[in-house]
Short mmCIF file of C-alpha atoms in Angstrom, two decimals:
data_model
loop_
_atom_site.label_atom_id
_atom_site.label_comp_id
_atom_site.label_asym_id
_atom_site.label_seq_id
_atom_site.Cartn_x
_atom_site.Cartn_y
_atom_site.Cartn_z
CA MET A 1 -123.58 58.32 15.82
CA ALA A 2 -121.94 61.49 17.12
CA THR A 3 -118.17 61.53 16.73
CA LEU A 4 -117.49 63.52 19.92
CA THR A 5 -119.69 64.98 22.62
CA GLN A 6 -118.95 68.49 23.85
CA ARG A 7 -117.27 67.11 26.97
CA GLN A 8 -115.13 64.78 24.87
CA LYS A 9 -114.15 67.66 22.55
CA GLU A 10 -112.93 69.63 25.54
CA ALA A 11 -110.59 66.76 26.45
CA THR A 12 -108.91 66.58 23.04
CA THR A 13 -105.32 67.65 22.45
CA MET A 14 -103.60 69.00 19.34
CA PRO A 15 -100.02 69.04 18.07
CA THR A 16 -98.81 72.40 16.82
CA TYR A 17 -98.09 73.26 13.21
CA PRO A 18 -94.36 73.77 14.01
CA GLU A 19 -94.27 70.25 15.48
CA TYR A 20 -95.62 68.69 12.29
CA ARG A 21 -93.35 70.91 10.20
CA SER A 22 -90.33 69.66 12.15
CA LEU A 23 -91.00 66.12 10.86
CA VAL A 24 -90.59 67.20 7.22
CA PRO A 25 -87.11 66.48 5.84
CA PRO A 26 -85.34 69.53 4.44
CA LEU A 27 -84.63 69.71 0.72
CA SER A 28 -80.89 69.32 1.05
CA ALA A 29 -78.04 68.18 -1.19
CA SER A 30 -76.78 66.14 1.78
CA LEU A 31 -79.75 63.74 1.58
CA HIS A 32 -79.85 60.92 -0.96
CA LYS A 33 -82.67 59.19 -2.83
CA GLY A 34 -84.88 57.24 -0.48
CA GLN A 35 -84.25 59.20 2.69
CA GLY A 36 -87.35 61.26 2.01
CA GLY A 37 -89.46 58.13 2.34
CA ARG A 38 -89.92 54.76 0.65
CA VAL A 39 -93.55 53.64 0.73
CA CYS A 40 -95.14 50.36 -0.36
CA ILE A 41 -98.83 49.95 -1.23
CA LEU A 42 -100.27 46.45 -1.14
CA GLY A 43 -103.53 46.34 -3.06
CA GLY A 44 -104.78 46.49 -6.59
CA SER A 45 -106.90 43.56 -7.70
CA SER A 46 -108.39 42.71 -11.09
CA ASP A 47 -111.44 44.88 -10.35
CA TYR A 48 -109.82 47.76 -8.47
CA THR A 49 -106.82 49.49 -10.02
CA GLY A 50 -107.51 53.15 -9.23
CA ALA A 51 -107.28 52.93 -5.42
CA PRO A 52 -103.60 51.90 -5.20
CA TYR A 53 -102.76 54.58 -7.76
CA PHE A 54 -104.36 57.31 -5.64
CA SER A 55 -102.66 56.05 -2.50
CA ALA A 56 -99.25 55.80 -4.14
CA MET A 57 -99.42 59.10 -6.01
CA SER A 58 -100.56 61.03 -2.94
CA ALA A 59 -97.54 59.64 -1.10
CA LEU A 60 -95.29 60.87 -3.91
CA ARG A 61 -97.05 64.22 -4.34
CA LEU A 62 -96.58 64.97 -0.65
CA GLY A 63 -92.88 64.23 -0.95
CA ALA A 64 -91.98 60.54 -0.62
CA ASP A 65 -88.99 59.67 -2.78
CA LEU A 66 -90.16 56.24 -3.97
CA CYS A 67 -93.42 54.33 -3.99
CA HIS A 68 -93.85 50.65 -4.77
CA VAL A 69 -97.18 48.95 -5.53
CA ILE A 70 -97.59 45.22 -4.94
CA CYS A 71 -100.67 44.04 -6.84
CA ASP A 72 -102.34 41.17 -8.62
CA GLU A 73 -100.69 40.54 -11.97
CA GLU A 74 -103.99 41.26 -13.75
CA ALA A 75 -104.03 44.78 -12.29
CA ALA A 76 -100.39 45.60 -12.97
CA THR A 77 -100.59 46.80 -16.57
CA ALA A 78 -103.42 49.21 -15.79
CA ILE A 79 -101.66 50.65 -12.74
CA LYS A 80 -98.37 51.01 -14.64
CA SER A 81 -100.20 52.87 -17.40
CA TYR A 82 -101.49 55.51 -14.97
CA SER A 83 -98.02 56.83 -14.14
CA PRO A 84 -94.39 56.00 -14.87
CA ASP A 85 -93.52 57.36 -11.43
CA LEU A 86 -94.81 54.22 -9.73
CA ILE A 87 -92.79 51.03 -9.28
CA VAL A 88 -95.33 48.28 -9.88
CA HIS A 89 -94.72 44.67 -8.85
CA PRO A 90 -97.18 42.04 -10.17
CA HIS A 91 -96.17 39.59 -7.45
CA ILE A 92 -99.68 38.36 -6.60
CA LYS A 93 -100.86 35.72 -9.07
CA ILE A 94 -104.45 34.90 -8.17
CA ARG A 95 -105.47 33.33 -11.49
CA ALA A 96 -102.30 31.25 -11.78
CA ALA A 97 -102.65 29.94 -8.22
CA ASN A 98 -106.33 29.16 -8.67
CA THR A 99 -105.83 27.31 -11.96
CA ALA A 100 -102.64 25.44 -11.02
CA GLN A 101 -102.70 21.76 -11.91
CA ASP A 102 -102.53 20.64 -8.29
CA LYS A 103 -102.14 21.90 -4.73
CA LYS A 104 -98.36 21.52 -4.82
CA ALA A 105 -98.08 23.79 -7.86
CA SER A 106 -100.41 26.31 -6.26
CA ASN A 107 -98.36 26.30 -3.05
CA GLU A 108 -95.18 26.90 -5.04
CA ILE A 109 -96.77 29.97 -6.66
CA TRP A 110 -97.74 31.36 -3.24
CA ALA A 111 -94.28 30.62 -1.85
CA ARG A 112 -92.68 32.67 -4.64
CA THR A 113 -95.18 35.49 -4.02
CA PHE A 114 -94.36 35.61 -0.33
CA ASP A 115 -90.60 35.44 -0.97
CA GLU A 116 -90.82 38.39 -3.36
CA ILE A 117 -92.88 40.40 -0.87
CA ASN A 118 -90.43 39.58 1.94
CA SER A 119 -87.54 40.84 -0.17
CA LEU A 120 -89.30 44.06 -1.15
CA LEU A 121 -90.44 44.94 2.37
CA LYS A 122 -86.81 44.98 3.51
CA ARG A 123 -86.31 48.04 1.29
CA VAL A 124 -89.22 50.27 2.36
CA HIS A 125 -90.13 52.38 5.38
CA VAL A 126 -93.94 52.15 5.51
CA LEU A 127 -96.50 49.60 4.31
CA VAL A 128 -100.04 50.54 3.24
CA VAL A 129 -102.50 47.66 3.09
CA GLY A 130 -105.96 47.84 1.55
CA PRO A 131 -106.40 50.20 -1.42
CA GLY A 132 -108.05 48.11 -4.14
CA LEU A 133 -107.34 44.91 -2.20
CA SER A 134 -110.77 43.30 -2.69
CA ARG A 135 -112.09 40.45 -0.56
CA ASP A 136 -110.63 37.72 -2.70
CA LYS A 137 -109.29 34.99 -0.41
CA GLY A 138 -105.84 35.04 -2.02
CA MET A 139 -105.54 38.82 -1.81
CA LEU A 140 -106.51 38.76 1.86
CA GLN A 141 -104.07 35.92 2.52
CA THR A 142 -101.31 38.02 0.93
CA ALA A 143 -102.27 41.08 2.99
CA LYS A 144 -102.12 39.07 6.21
CA HIS A 145 -98.67 37.76 5.31
CA ALA A 146 -97.39 41.26 4.50
CA ILE A 147 -98.69 42.64 7.80
CA GLU A 148 -96.98 39.84 9.71
CA VAL A 149 -93.67 40.54 7.94
CA ALA A 150 -93.98 44.29 8.53
CA ARG A 151 -94.62 43.68 12.22
CA GLU A 152 -91.50 41.53 12.43
CA GLN A 153 -89.55 44.41 10.89
CA ASP A 154 -91.07 46.96 13.29
CA MET A 155 -92.43 48.90 10.30
CA PRO A 156 -95.32 51.40 10.40
CA ILE A 157 -98.43 50.00 8.71
CA VAL A 158 -101.45 51.93 7.39
CA ILE A 159 -104.63 49.88 6.92
CA ASP A 160 -107.72 50.97 5.00
CA ALA A 161 -110.59 49.64 2.87
CA ASP A 162 -110.64 45.84 2.58
CA GLY A 163 -107.56 45.72 4.77
CA LEU A 164 -109.99 46.73 7.52
CA TYR A 165 -112.28 43.88 6.48
CA LEU A 166 -109.33 41.56 7.13
CA ILE A 167 -108.86 43.06 10.61
CA GLN A 168 -112.58 42.96 11.30
CA ASN A 169 -112.51 39.19 10.76
CA ASP A 170 -109.24 38.59 12.64
CA PRO A 171 -108.29 41.48 14.98
CA GLU A 172 -105.34 39.52 16.36
CA ILE A 173 -103.47 40.25 13.12
CA ILE A 174 -102.87 43.81 14.28
CA LYS A 175 -103.81 43.82 17.98
CA GLY A 176 -101.16 45.37 20.21
CA TYR A 177 -99.08 46.76 17.34
CA LYS A 178 -98.71 50.43 18.15
CA LYS A 179 -97.04 51.27 14.84
CA ALA A 180 -100.25 50.49 12.97
CA VAL A 181 -102.71 53.14 11.80
CA MET A 182 -106.25 52.29 10.70
CA THR A 183 -108.36 54.77 8.71
CA PRO A 184 -112.00 53.60 8.83
CA ASN A 185 -114.96 55.49 7.42
CA LEU A 186 -118.31 55.58 9.22
CA VAL A 187 -119.42 52.08 8.19
CA GLU A 188 -116.01 50.46 8.67
CA PHE A 189 -115.66 52.10 12.08
CA LYS A 190 -119.02 50.74 13.27
CA ARG A 191 -118.12 47.22 12.13
CA LEU A 192 -114.78 47.32 13.93
CA CYS A 193 -116.44 48.62 17.08
CA ASP A 194 -119.04 45.85 16.96
CA VAL A 195 -116.32 43.21 16.66
CA MET A 196 -114.36 44.72 19.57
CA ASN A 197 -117.49 45.23 21.72
CA VAL A 198 -117.21 49.03 21.71
CA ASP A 199 -120.55 50.82 22.14
CA THR A 200 -120.72 53.64 19.60
CA GLU A 201 -124.07 54.93 20.86
CA ASP A 202 -123.09 55.63 24.49
CA GLU A 203 -123.05 59.43 24.59
CA GLU A 204 -122.48 59.38 28.36
CA ALA A 205 -119.15 57.60 27.98
CA GLU A 206 -116.20 59.61 29.28
CA GLN A 207 -114.00 58.39 26.44
CA PRO A 208 -115.08 58.66 22.79
CA ALA A 209 -115.61 55.46 20.82
CA VAL A 210 -112.44 56.03 18.78
CA GLN A 211 -110.34 56.00 21.94
CA ARG A 212 -112.08 52.92 23.29
CA LEU A 213 -111.58 51.12 19.97
CA SER A 214 -107.88 51.98 20.01
CA GLU A 215 -107.61 50.71 23.58
CA ALA A 216 -109.42 47.49 22.68
CA LEU A 217 -106.93 46.95 19.85
CA GLY A 218 -103.97 47.48 22.16
CA GLY A 219 -102.94 50.99 21.13
CA VAL A 220 -103.35 50.82 17.36
CA ILE A 221 -103.85 54.40 16.10
CA VAL A 222 -107.35 54.87 14.71
CA ILE A 223 -108.31 57.76 12.41
CA GLN A 224 -112.10 57.92 12.43
CA LYS A 225 -112.93 59.77 9.22
CA GLY A 226 -115.99 62.00 9.19
CA LYS A 227 -117.21 65.58 9.50
CA SER A 228 -114.17 65.93 11.72
CA ASP A 229 -111.34 63.41 11.59
CA VAL A 230 -110.82 62.07 15.11
CA ILE A 231 -107.56 60.34 15.95
CA SER A 232 -106.62 58.28 18.99
CA ASP A 233 -103.82 56.03 20.17
CA GLY A 234 -105.85 54.90 23.18
CA GLN A 235 -104.27 57.56 25.38
CA LYS A 236 -104.79 60.85 23.58
CA VAL A 237 -107.59 62.06 21.32
CA GLN A 238 -107.12 64.66 18.59
CA ALA A 239 -109.75 66.21 16.34
CA VAL A 240 -108.96 67.64 12.89
CA ASP A 241 -111.75 70.01 11.88
CA ASN A 242 -110.43 72.33 9.20
CA GLU A 243 -112.97 72.58 6.39
CA GLY A 244 -112.93 69.92 3.68
CA GLY A 245 -114.75 69.58 0.38
CA LEU A 246 -118.43 68.61 0.24
CA LYS A 247 -118.18 66.09 -2.61
CA ARG A 248 -117.45 62.47 -1.71
CA SER A 249 -115.86 60.66 -4.62
CA GLY A 250 -114.19 57.27 -4.66
CA GLY A 251 -110.47 57.48 -3.97
CA GLN A 252 -110.34 60.27 -1.40
CA GLY A 253 -109.80 57.80 1.42
CA ASP A 254 -106.98 56.24 -0.57
CA ILE A 255 -105.37 59.65 -0.89
CA LEU A 256 -105.37 59.98 2.90
CA THR A 257 -103.54 56.66 3.27
CA GLY A 258 -100.72 57.91 1.06
CA LEU A 259 -100.46 61.18 2.98
CA VAL A 260 -100.35 59.30 6.28
CA ALA A 261 -97.73 56.89 4.93
CA THR A 262 -95.37 59.63 3.78
CA SER A 263 -95.83 61.54 7.04
CA LEU A 264 -94.99 58.38 9.01
CA ALA A 265 -91.94 57.77 6.81
CA TRP A 266 -90.79 61.31 7.59
CA GLY A 267 -91.37 60.57 11.26
CA LEU A 268 -89.03 57.57 11.03
CA ALA A 269 -86.34 59.71 9.40
CA TYR A 270 -86.85 62.32 12.13
CA GLU A 271 -86.40 59.68 14.84
CA LYS A 272 -83.24 58.38 13.15
CA GLU A 273 -81.89 61.95 12.87
CA VAL A 274 -81.37 61.74 9.12
CA TRP A 275 -81.00 65.53 9.37
CA GLN A 276 -80.04 67.68 12.34
CA HIS A 277 -82.87 68.99 14.49
CA THR A 278 -83.60 69.92 18.09
CA HIS A 279 -86.14 67.15 18.87
CA PRO A 280 -89.21 69.38 19.27
CA VAL A 281 -91.51 66.33 19.06
CA LYS A 282 -91.17 63.56 21.62
CA GLN A 283 -90.71 60.10 20.14
CA GLU A 284 -93.99 58.86 21.61
CA ASP A 285 -95.84 61.72 19.87
CA VAL A 286 -94.33 61.39 16.40
CA ALA A 287 -96.94 59.04 14.88
CA MET A 288 -99.95 60.98 16.20
CA THR A 289 -98.42 64.25 14.97
CA ALA A 290 -97.79 62.70 11.55
CA CYS A 291 -101.40 61.49 11.32
CA PHE A 292 -102.80 64.85 12.40
CA GLY A 293 -100.82 66.73 9.76
CA ALA A 294 -101.81 64.26 7.05
CA CYS A 295 -105.51 64.75 7.88
CA VAL A 296 -105.14 68.54 7.81
CA ILE A 297 -103.52 68.38 4.37
CA ASN A 298 -106.08 65.94 2.99
CA ARG A 299 -109.02 68.06 4.12
CA GLU A 300 -107.58 71.30 2.74
CA CYS A 301 -106.70 69.75 -0.63
CA SER A 302 -110.25 68.42 -0.81
CA ARG A 303 -111.59 71.89 -0.06
CA LEU A 304 -109.40 73.53 -2.70
CA ALA A 305 -110.45 70.99 -5.32
CA PHE A 306 -114.12 71.36 -4.39
CA GLU A 307 -113.92 75.15 -4.78
CA LYS A 308 -112.82 74.64 -8.39
CA HIS A 309 -114.92 71.65 -9.46
CA LYS A 310 -117.98 71.50 -7.17
CA ARG A 311 -120.14 68.46 -8.06
CA ALA A 312 -117.77 67.43 -10.83
CA LEU A 313 -114.92 66.87 -8.37
CA GLN A 314 -112.99 63.61 -8.74
CA SER A 315 -110.16 62.29 -6.62
CA SER A 316 -107.67 63.14 -9.35
CA ASP A 317 -108.59 66.80 -8.73
CA VAL A 318 -107.71 66.43 -5.04
CA LEU A 319 -104.45 64.75 -5.99
CA ALA A 320 -103.52 67.73 -8.17
CA GLU A 321 -103.80 70.10 -5.20
CA ILE A 322 -101.32 68.32 -2.93
CA GLY A 323 -98.02 69.55 -4.36
CA PRO A 324 -98.96 73.23 -4.82
CA PHE A 325 -100.72 73.42 -1.46
CA PHE A 326 -97.93 71.72 0.48
CA HIS A 327 -95.33 74.06 -0.99
CA LEU A 328 -97.23 77.06 0.39
CA PHE A 329 -98.12 75.22 3.61
CA TYR A 330 -94.48 74.39 4.33
CA GLU A 331 -92.53 77.27 2.79
CA LYS A 332 -94.68 80.35 3.31
CA PRO A 333 -95.73 80.44 7.00
CA ARG A 334 -93.59 81.65 9.84
CA GLN A 335 -92.04 78.71 11.65
CA LYS A 336 -94.18 79.48 14.72
CA ALA A 337 -97.42 79.83 12.76
CA THR A 338 -100.72 78.39 13.93
CA TRP A 339 -102.49 75.72 11.88
CA SER A 340 -104.91 78.32 10.50
CA GLU A 341 -102.09 80.64 9.48
CA ALA A 342 -100.28 77.77 7.78
CA ILE A 343 -103.39 76.51 5.97
CA TYR A 344 -104.93 79.78 4.87
CA GLY A 345 -101.93 82.09 4.87
#
């Protein structure tokens, strides 16, 4: 399944490096804690505790001020032990709900869970759904509720991993919500296309499959991960093709979700004029620009980590590259630099 034909590549657009850079809040004494981004990760089940950690820490390493993790109570201790920088909320109580003495008691447990999630989501800028979520019925039920609440609050949502499984089985959950971003890999993308009746094998199609999938979902931004990362909001198509690492280890997709979340949080602050700027990015282009920059950063950090570790590379190695690389990426280049100049100096 080719990502883009030559004709489709020629029709792609690209934000400039200065446009992405303009979304980044300045390090200023006039800003207070939280204005640099408050992100919430919903995921982390009894079996999967690493994924929400990678998502949350990548958000923080890029520059978010605060990151919350809502997880199953059986995952909370492990996730807390990975880093004291994370704010971990064991609000999801799968075992307690499943072993409650009767349906009424179980419903009361779920009601408390949803109330706690509702309260927390009022305090964050971006919701990430999926890292370590699992396909447990209760976890998926919680994810659906959180997405519905985030939509009501007009909040950007990033969906990956088993969050995409939820959408695959009920596309209406996210359909038409243009502040949502989905980040499918090759297999997840094909499943979503099948559900939405998008032909991924039609190489004669004028529009690439990623654009047609976005259109079918009502303008949800789709980042099709692959040899190149291809992004579409149903109107525009962008391709991110700076070199990445050649080792695929579990957790790298989770890292991208955190980078996207922080970039979207910065985009919100940009739109609200938390700091003074000259509006170089149109409001309708902010989310796509944020996603493009996040993909560039993810790919370059993967490349840098791969250069050092080769086959031994783990996602923690990619995570370690984010802070040092972004400092050079943001501080060193001329403000009118190209992407290549900003990435490679």
